[in-house]
Amino acid sequence: MVHNSVDEHISQLSALLNQSDISPHAFVNSLQKLTALMRSPDTRSDLKHEHWNTIEILAKEGRQILAKTEISEIELDFITELLRFLRNSCGGLCENLNFVLNNNELIGFPKEVLKCFILKEQQKEITVLKIDIQLFGNFLLGSEHSKPLVWSLFFGENIFGCLLQHKDTTIREYALMVLFNSLSNENVESIFSTAEGYKILHSVTDTLLSSPIDWGVLFIEQLLDREDFIDRCYSSLPLKNRLLVLDIVEERLKNIQDEHSFSIPGALIVSLKNLFLRNITQICNMKDSDIEPAETVSILSILCSASICDAYVSILQSSKDLLQTTVETLKCIHLLGKEGMNVFSSVQELKHQVDPQLSKVVACHPLYGFKKNLIRLVGNVCCGCKDNQDLVRRLEGIPLIMDCCKFDAKNPYLTQWCILAIRNLLENNQENQAVVAGISATGEVADVKLLNEMGIQIHSENGKIQLKSWPTS
């Protein structure tokens, strides 16, 4: 029977402990058989209190081995198998897990393994480290009470810092698993307020730049749940790491309508808006300098995504400074783009869109999609908001947007976003409709075809264009 098998193997180990001059290989072989039994939840539950007395003696023996200057090959095998047994036996079974956590000898063994092997580089030694980290992962998944113990060890003794810079990708992945599962409100504050926390955030984002590990993304999302993340953590990261964080923010915003497990605080969107307003004034200087616009371009895209989310649209619509600055920036780059060939100039040749090689070149432009998103944001925050519609009119933004309504390979779907923005600006706003109606019949600002695409029927009367909506079918 299975129960007898557990008893039998524990008894064999006990017998070996009572013998003198026993071969270490015998311990390893017996442990391997016992470890194999722990793969099944049924056999894990067969471990009784008295069985752990034998395992405790083995753990004490393991700690004595770790204290040696050099560890032999067979001793390394012994440590590996004992860790495997602990990892397997604690998988999903609280009774076993709690016994290990509450026994100084048993919990002391994996803690010392961690410190002993964290800088080792041989493959068998790295395997030991992997199993050990998995064991701590099982502690966290099985017991909420293990968080303080694990955090004190991994964070307090800079274990996270070392593991997250390990050359082995799997080690870094396991470390991220432990990091995420050990987080609590108090531990998140440690990330925000200490030098060690900053190093961890830096290392996590570095890892994600090279390896998109889910545990790392979940960790960043947990930090983004804090309203003060942008003000306290974000700015201290290098540019490439900040761009990674912004990508995570935008990805979550795109899915926010479908998922309720993660949401971004409104205050964080406000912080991003304020950062955008501080940075965007530099964009118009790109013509004569080497300003890096990637961060501003990315934040603008985030604000566009947020502007169609019910949770954030009121925040952005009430930000008159955002709307005014966006229109003024659009006007600036649009006029600069007409002053010969420069970074703001349109790419109007169709070949840049249909030719794959040319398309790749255009897509790498530092301001790719920037003008389109400025117009997109204006249109979104003006939708159903007369105050914003009026502000854009006073800023002379309506003829500006109509003049932007031309093909530009650097700004995909620019014409469509212009059309949508004009529709949102004219909706239920007679003053704005009068601006378009006042266009001279010669079509200096926009042609008839463009207005028709906007759903506006026009005809000339006394030298002025009169507007009517197309009849609905």
Coordinates of C-alpha atoms in Angstrom, one line a residue:
M1 CA 0.0 0.0 0.0
V2 CA 1.1 3.6 -0.5
H3 CA 0.9 4.4 3.2
N4 CA 3.2 1.4 3.9
S5 CA 5.6 2.7 1.2
V6 CA 6.0 6.0 3.0
D7 CA 6.5 4.3 6.3
E8 CA 8.9 1.9 4.7
H9 CA 11.1 4.5 3.2
I10 CA 11.1 6.6 6.3
S11 CA 12.1 3.5 8.3
Q12 CA 14.9 2.8 5.8
L13 CA 16.3 6.3 6.3
S14 CA 16.1 5.9 10.1
A15 CA 17.9 2.6 9.9
L16 CA 20.6 4.2 7.8
L17 CA 21.1 7.0 10.3
N18 CA 21.6 4.4 13.1
Q19 CA 24.4 2.6 11.2
S20 CA 28.0 3.6 11.3
D21 CA 30.2 4.0 8.1
I22 CA 27.2 3.9 5.9
S23 CA 27.7 4.9 2.3
P24 CA 26.4 8.4 1.4
H25 CA 25.0 6.9 -1.8
A26 CA 22.6 4.8 0.3
F27 CA 21.1 8.0 1.8
V28 CA 20.7 9.6 -1.7
N29 CA 19.1 6.5 -3.2
S30 CA 16.6 6.2 -0.3
L31 CA 15.8 9.9 -0.5
Q32 CA 15.2 9.7 -4.2
K33 CA 12.6 7.0 -3.7
L34 CA 10.9 8.9 -1.0
T35 CA 10.9 12.1 -3.1
A36 CA 9.3 10.3 -6.0
L37 CA 6.4 9.3 -3.7
M38 CA 5.9 13.0 -2.8
R39 CA 4.8 13.8 -6.4
S40 CA 1.4 12.6 -5.5
P41 CA -0.9 14.6 -3.2
D42 CA -2.2 11.3 -1.7
T43 CA 1.2 10.2 -0.6
R44 CA 2.2 13.7 0.7
S45 CA -0.7 13.5 3.1
D46 CA 0.7 10.2 4.4
L47 CA 3.6 12.0 6.1
K48 CA 3.0 11.9 9.9
H49 CA 4.5 14.0 12.7
E50 CA 6.8 11.2 13.7
H51 CA 8.1 10.9 10.1
W52 CA 9.4 14.4 10.3
N53 CA 11.8 13.6 13.1
T54 CA 13.9 11.6 10.6
I55 CA 13.8 14.4 8.0
E56 CA 14.8 16.9 10.7
I57 CA 17.9 14.8 11.4
L58 CA 18.7 14.8 7.7
A59 CA 18.3 18.6 7.6
K60 CA 20.7 18.9 10.4
E61 CA 23.2 16.8 8.5
G62 CA 22.6 18.9 5.5
R63 CA 23.4 22.1 7.4
Q64 CA 26.7 20.6 8.6
I65 CA 27.6 19.8 5.0
L66 CA 26.9 23.4 4.0
A67 CA 29.3 24.6 6.7
K68 CA 32.2 22.9 5.0
T69 CA 34.7 24.7 2.9
E70 CA 34.3 22.3 0.0
I71 CA 31.3 20.1 -0.8
S72 CA 31.8 16.7 -2.5
E73 CA 29.8 15.5 -5.4
I74 CA 27.9 13.0 -3.4
E75 CA 27.2 15.6 -0.7
L76 CA 25.8 17.9 -3.4
D77 CA 23.5 15.0 -4.5
F78 CA 22.3 14.6 -0.9
I79 CA 21.5 18.3 -0.6
T80 CA 19.7 18.2 -3.9
E81 CA 17.5 15.3 -3.0
L82 CA 16.7 16.6 0.4
L83 CA 15.6 19.9 -1.1
R84 CA 13.5 18.0 -3.7
F85 CA 11.8 16.1 -1.0
L86 CA 10.9 19.3 1.0
R87 CA 9.7 21.0 -2.2
N88 CA 7.5 18.2 -3.2
S89 CA 6.1 17.4 0.2
C90 CA 5.2 21.1 0.8
G91 CA 3.4 21.4 -2.6
G92 CA -0.2 22.3 -1.9
L93 CA -0.4 20.6 1.5
C94 CA -0.6 23.1 4.4
E95 CA 0.0 20.5 7.2
N96 CA 3.5 19.6 5.8
L97 CA 4.3 23.2 4.9
N98 CA 3.5 24.5 8.4
F99 CA 5.5 21.8 10.0
V100 CA 8.6 22.9 8.0
L101 CA 8.0 26.6 8.6
N102 CA 7.7 26.1 12.3
N103 CA 10.8 23.8 12.7
N104 CA 14.0 25.7 13.1
E105 CA 16.1 22.9 11.7
L106 CA 13.9 22.3 8.7
I107 CA 13.5 25.9 7.7
G108 CA 17.1 26.7 8.5
F109 CA 18.3 24.2 5.9
P110 CA 16.8 25.9 2.7
K111 CA 17.7 29.4 4.1
E112 CA 21.4 28.3 4.4
V113 CA 21.3 26.7 1.0
L114 CA 20.1 29.9 -0.6
K115 CA 23.0 31.9 0.9
C116 CA 25.5 29.2 0.1
F117 CA 24.6 28.7 -3.6
I118 CA 23.5 32.1 -4.7
L119 CA 26.8 32.9 -6.3
K120 CA 27.6 29.4 -7.5
E121 CA 28.0 28.9 -11.3
Q122 CA 28.3 25.2 -11.9
Q123 CA 25.2 23.6 -13.5
K124 CA 24.5 21.2 -10.7
E125 CA 24.9 24.0 -8.2
I126 CA 22.4 26.2 -10.2
T127 CA 20.0 23.3 -10.1
V128 CA 20.2 23.2 -6.3
L129 CA 19.4 26.9 -6.3
K130 CA 16.4 26.5 -8.6
I131 CA 14.9 23.8 -6.4
D132 CA 15.5 25.9 -3.3
I133 CA 13.7 28.9 -4.8
Q134 CA 10.8 26.7 -5.8
L135 CA 10.6 25.6 -2.2
F136 CA 10.2 29.1 -1.0
G137 CA 7.6 29.6 -3.7
N138 CA 5.6 26.7 -2.3
F139 CA 5.8 28.3 1.1
L140 CA 4.2 31.5 -0.3
L141 CA 1.6 29.8 -2.3
G142 CA 0.5 27.6 0.6
S143 CA 0.7 30.0 3.6
E144 CA 0.0 33.7 3.8
H145 CA 1.9 33.6 7.1
S146 CA 5.2 32.8 5.3
K147 CA 5.4 36.2 3.7
P148 CA 7.2 38.0 6.5
L149 CA 9.8 35.2 6.8
V150 CA 10.4 35.0 3.0
W151 CA 10.5 38.8 2.6
S152 CA 12.9 39.3 5.5
L153 CA 15.3 36.8 3.9
F154 CA 15.0 37.7 0.3
F155 CA 14.6 41.5 0.6
G156 CA 16.4 42.1 3.9
E157 CA 19.5 40.2 2.9
N158 CA 19.7 41.3 -0.7
I159 CA 18.8 37.9 -2.1
F160 CA 16.4 39.4 -4.6
G161 CA 19.1 41.8 -5.9
C162 CA 21.5 38.9 -6.6
L163 CA 18.9 36.5 -8.1
L164 CA 17.4 39.1 -10.4
Q165 CA 20.9 39.6 -11.9
H166 CA 21.7 35.9 -12.2
K167 CA 22.9 34.7 -15.6
D168 CA 20.3 31.9 -15.7
T169 CA 16.9 33.0 -17.0
T170 CA 15.0 30.4 -15.1
I171 CA 16.6 31.6 -11.8
R172 CA 15.4 35.1 -12.6
E173 CA 11.9 33.8 -13.4
Y174 CA 11.7 31.9 -10.2
A175 CA 13.0 34.9 -8.3
L176 CA 10.2 37.1 -9.9
M177 CA 7.7 34.5 -8.8
V178 CA 8.8 34.7 -5.2
L179 CA 9.0 38.5 -5.4
F180 CA 5.4 38.9 -6.7
N181 CA 3.9 36.4 -4.3
S182 CA 5.7 37.9 -1.3
L183 CA 4.3 41.4 -1.8
S184 CA 2.0 43.0 0.7
N185 CA 1.1 46.6 1.2
E186 CA 4.0 47.0 3.7
N187 CA 6.4 45.3 1.3
V188 CA 5.4 47.5 -1.6
E189 CA 6.2 50.5 0.5
S190 CA 9.7 49.1 1.0
I191 CA 10.1 49.0 -2.8
F192 CA 9.0 52.6 -3.0
S193 CA 11.1 54.0 -0.1
T194 CA 14.4 52.2 0.0
A195 CA 17.6 52.0 -2.1
E196 CA 17.2 48.2 -2.2
G197 CA 13.7 48.6 -3.5
Y198 CA 14.8 50.9 -6.3
K199 CA 17.5 48.3 -7.3
I200 CA 14.9 45.6 -7.4
L201 CA 12.6 47.7 -9.6
H202 CA 15.5 48.5 -11.9
S203 CA 16.5 44.8 -12.1
V204 CA 12.9 43.7 -12.8
T205 CA 12.5 46.1 -15.6
D206 CA 16.0 45.2 -17.0
T207 CA 14.9 41.5 -17.0
L208 CA 11.6 42.3 -18.7
L209 CA 13.5 44.2 -21.5
S210 CA 15.3 41.0 -22.4
S211 CA 12.8 38.3 -21.2
P212 CA 9.0 39.0 -21.1
I213 CA 8.3 37.0 -17.9
D214 CA 4.7 37.1 -16.7
W215 CA 5.7 37.3 -13.0
G216 CA 7.7 40.5 -13.7
V217 CA 4.7 42.1 -15.5
L218 CA 2.5 41.2 -12.6
F219 CA 5.0 42.8 -10.2
I220 CA 5.0 46.0 -12.2
E221 CA 1.2 46.0 -12.3
Q222 CA 1.1 45.6 -8.5
L223 CA 3.2 48.7 -8.1
L224 CA 1.0 50.6 -10.6
D225 CA -1.9 50.0 -8.3
R226 CA -0.3 52.7 -6.1
E227 CA -1.3 56.3 -7.0
D228 CA 2.1 57.6 -6.2
F229 CA 4.1 55.2 -8.5
I230 CA 4.9 57.8 -11.1
D231 CA 6.0 60.5 -8.6
R232 CA 8.0 58.2 -6.4
C233 CA 9.5 55.4 -8.6
Y234 CA 9.0 56.0 -12.3
S235 CA 11.3 59.0 -12.8
S236 CA 14.3 57.3 -11.2
L237 CA 14.4 54.6 -13.9
P238 CA 16.4 54.9 -17.1
L239 CA 14.5 55.9 -20.3
K240 CA 14.3 52.4 -21.8
N241 CA 12.9 51.0 -18.5
R242 CA 10.4 53.9 -18.3
L243 CA 9.2 53.1 -21.8
L244 CA 8.7 49.5 -20.7
V245 CA 6.5 50.6 -17.8
L246 CA 4.5 52.8 -20.1
D247 CA 4.0 49.9 -22.5
I248 CA 2.5 47.9 -19.6
V249 CA 0.2 50.7 -18.6
E250 CA -1.1 51.1 -22.2
E251 CA -1.6 47.3 -22.6
R252 CA -3.7 47.2 -19.4
L253 CA -5.7 50.2 -20.5
K254 CA -6.5 48.5 -23.8
N255 CA -7.9 45.5 -21.9
I256 CA -9.6 47.4 -19.1
Q257 CA -13.1 47.1 -20.6
D258 CA -12.8 43.3 -20.6
E259 CA -10.9 42.7 -17.4
H260 CA -11.7 43.8 -13.9
S261 CA -8.8 42.2 -12.1
F262 CA -6.5 45.2 -12.6
S263 CA -7.3 48.9 -13.0
I264 CA -5.1 51.9 -13.0
P265 CA -5.8 54.6 -10.3
G266 CA -7.2 57.8 -11.7
A267 CA -4.4 59.7 -9.8
L268 CA -1.8 57.8 -11.8
I269 CA -3.4 58.9 -15.1
V270 CA -3.3 62.5 -13.7
S271 CA 0.4 62.1 -12.9
L272 CA 1.0 60.9 -16.5
K273 CA -0.9 63.8 -17.8
N274 CA 1.2 66.2 -15.8
L275 CA 4.4 64.6 -17.0
F276 CA 3.1 64.9 -20.6
L277 CA 2.5 68.6 -20.1
R278 CA 6.0 69.1 -18.7
N279 CA 7.6 67.2 -21.6
I280 CA 5.6 68.2 -24.6
T281 CA 6.8 71.8 -24.7
Q282 CA 10.2 70.4 -25.8
I283 CA 8.8 68.6 -28.9
C284 CA 8.7 71.7 -31.0
N285 CA 12.4 72.2 -30.4
M286 CA 13.2 68.9 -32.1
K287 CA 13.8 70.6 -35.4
D288 CA 17.0 72.1 -34.2
S289 CA 18.1 69.7 -31.4
D290 CA 18.5 66.0 -30.5
I291 CA 15.6 65.8 -28.0
E292 CA 14.4 62.2 -27.4
P293 CA 10.6 62.2 -27.8
A294 CA 9.9 58.5 -27.2
E295 CA 8.5 59.0 -23.7
T296 CA 6.2 61.9 -24.6
V297 CA 5.0 60.0 -27.7
S298 CA 4.2 56.9 -25.5
I299 CA 2.4 58.9 -22.8
L300 CA 0.3 60.6 -25.5
S301 CA -0.8 57.2 -26.7
I302 CA -1.7 56.2 -23.2
L303 CA -3.8 59.4 -22.7
C304 CA -5.6 58.5 -26.0
S305 CA -6.4 55.1 -24.7
A306 CA -7.5 56.5 -21.3
S307 CA -9.7 59.1 -23.0
I308 CA -12.1 56.4 -24.2
C309 CA -12.3 54.6 -20.8
D310 CA -15.3 55.6 -18.6
A311 CA -13.1 55.6 -15.5
Y312 CA -10.8 58.4 -16.9
V313 CA -12.7 60.4 -19.5
S314 CA -14.0 62.9 -17.0
I315 CA -10.5 63.4 -15.6
L316 CA -9.1 64.3 -19.1
Q317 CA -12.1 66.3 -20.2
S318 CA -11.8 68.5 -17.2
S319 CA -8.1 69.2 -17.9
K320 CA -8.4 72.4 -20.0
D321 CA -4.6 72.8 -19.8
L322 CA -4.2 69.4 -21.5
L323 CA -6.6 70.3 -24.3
Q324 CA -5.1 73.7 -24.9
T325 CA -1.5 72.4 -24.9
T326 CA -2.4 69.6 -27.3
V327 CA -4.0 72.0 -29.8
E328 CA -1.1 74.4 -29.5
T329 CA 1.4 71.6 -30.0
L330 CA -0.5 70.4 -33.0
K331 CA -0.5 73.9 -34.5
C332 CA 3.3 74.2 -33.9
I333 CA 4.4 70.9 -35.5
H334 CA 1.9 71.3 -38.4
L335 CA 3.3 74.7 -39.3
L336 CA 6.9 73.6 -38.8
G337 CA 6.3 70.6 -41.0
K338 CA 5.5 73.0 -43.9
E339 CA 8.9 74.7 -43.6
G340 CA 10.8 72.4 -45.9
M341 CA 11.9 68.9 -45.1
N342 CA 12.4 68.3 -41.4
V343 CA 11.4 66.0 -38.6
F344 CA 7.8 67.3 -38.6
S345 CA 7.2 67.1 -42.4
S346 CA 4.6 64.7 -43.8
V347 CA 5.5 61.7 -45.8
Q348 CA 2.9 61.9 -48.6
E349 CA 4.2 59.4 -51.1
L350 CA 2.0 56.3 -51.1
K351 CA 5.1 54.0 -51.7
H352 CA 6.1 54.6 -48.1
Q353 CA 3.0 52.7 -47.0
V354 CA 2.8 49.9 -49.6
D355 CA 6.5 49.1 -49.8
P356 CA 7.4 46.8 -46.8
Q357 CA 11.0 48.1 -46.5
L358 CA 10.0 51.8 -46.7
S359 CA 7.1 51.1 -44.2
K360 CA 9.6 49.7 -41.6
V361 CA 11.8 52.8 -42.0
V362 CA 8.8 55.2 -41.6
A363 CA 7.6 53.2 -38.5
C364 CA 10.9 53.8 -36.8
H365 CA 10.5 57.6 -37.1
P366 CA 10.7 59.2 -33.6
L367 CA 7.4 61.0 -34.1
Y368 CA 5.6 58.1 -35.8
G369 CA 1.8 58.5 -35.0
F370 CA 2.4 61.6 -32.9
K371 CA 0.3 64.1 -35.0
K372 CA -2.5 61.5 -35.4
N373 CA -2.6 60.9 -31.6
L374 CA -2.7 64.7 -30.9
I375 CA -5.8 64.9 -33.1
R376 CA -7.2 61.7 -31.7
L377 CA -6.9 63.1 -28.1
V378 CA -8.6 66.4 -29.1
G379 CA -11.5 64.5 -30.7
N380 CA -11.9 62.2 -27.8
V381 CA -12.0 64.8 -25.0
C382 CA -14.4 67.0 -27.1
C383 CA -16.9 64.2 -27.5
G384 CA -20.1 65.3 -25.9
C385 CA -18.3 68.1 -24.0
K386 CA -19.4 71.6 -25.2
D387 CA -16.9 73.5 -23.1
N388 CA -14.0 71.6 -24.8
Q389 CA -15.6 72.1 -28.2
D390 CA -15.8 75.8 -27.6
L391 CA -12.2 76.0 -26.4
V392 CA -10.9 74.3 -29.6
R393 CA -12.9 76.8 -31.7
R394 CA -11.4 79.7 -29.7
L395 CA -7.9 78.2 -30.3
E396 CA -8.7 78.1 -34.0
G397 CA -8.3 74.3 -33.9
I398 CA -11.1 73.5 -36.3
P399 CA -9.5 74.8 -39.5
L400 CA -6.2 73.4 -38.2
I401 CA -7.5 69.9 -37.9
M402 CA -9.2 70.2 -41.3
D403 CA -5.9 71.3 -42.8
C404 CA -4.2 68.2 -41.3
C405 CA -6.6 65.9 -43.1
K406 CA -4.2 64.6 -45.7
F407 CA -2.4 61.4 -46.2
D408 CA 0.8 61.0 -44.2
A409 CA 2.7 57.7 -44.0
K410 CA 4.1 58.7 -40.6
N411 CA 0.6 59.0 -39.2
P412 CA -1.6 56.0 -40.2
Y413 CA -5.3 56.7 -40.5
L414 CA -4.7 60.4 -40.0
T415 CA -7.6 61.4 -42.3
Q416 CA -10.0 59.1 -40.4
W417 CA -9.0 60.6 -37.0
C418 CA -9.4 64.1 -38.4
I419 CA -12.9 63.2 -39.7
L420 CA -13.9 61.8 -36.3
A421 CA -12.4 64.8 -34.4
I422 CA -14.4 67.3 -36.6
R423 CA -17.6 65.3 -36.1
N424 CA -17.1 65.4 -32.3
L425 CA -16.4 69.1 -32.5
L426 CA -19.5 69.9 -34.5
E427 CA -21.9 67.7 -32.7
N428 CA -24.7 69.8 -31.1
N429 CA -22.5 72.9 -31.4
Q430 CA -23.9 75.5 -33.7
E431 CA -21.0 77.9 -33.2
N432 CA -18.5 75.3 -34.4
Q433 CA -20.8 74.4 -37.3
A434 CA -20.9 78.0 -38.2
V435 CA -17.1 78.0 -38.5
V436 CA -17.2 75.3 -41.1
A437 CA -20.2 76.9 -42.8
G438 CA -18.2 80.1 -43.1
I439 CA -15.6 78.5 -45.2
S440 CA -15.4 80.3 -48.5
A441 CA -17.0 78.6 -51.5
T442 CA -13.6 78.3 -53.1
G443 CA -12.7 75.6 -50.6
E444 CA -9.6 77.2 -49.2
V445 CA -9.6 75.2 -46.0
A446 CA -11.3 71.9 -47.0
D447 CA -12.8 70.5 -50.1
V448 CA -16.3 69.2 -50.7
K449 CA -15.2 65.6 -50.8
L450 CA -13.7 65.9 -47.3
L451 CA -16.8 67.4 -45.8
N452 CA -18.9 64.7 -47.5
E453 CA -16.7 62.1 -45.8
M454 CA -17.5 63.8 -42.5
G455 CA -21.2 63.2 -43.2
I456 CA -21.9 66.8 -44.0
Q457 CA -23.9 67.8 -47.1
I458 CA -23.0 71.2 -48.4
H459 CA -24.3 73.7 -51.0
S460 CA -23.5 77.3 -51.9
E461 CA -25.9 80.2 -51.2
N462 CA -24.9 83.8 -51.5
G463 CA -21.2 82.9 -51.7
K464 CA -21.3 80.9 -48.4
I465 CA -21.5 77.2 -47.7
Q466 CA -24.5 76.0 -45.9
L467 CA -24.3 72.7 -43.9
K468 CA -26.8 70.0 -43.5
S469 CA -26.4 66.4 -42.2
W470 CA -26.8 63.6 -44.7
P471 CA -30.3 62.2 -44.4
T472 CA -30.3 58.9 -42.6
S473 CA -31.8 55.8 -44.3

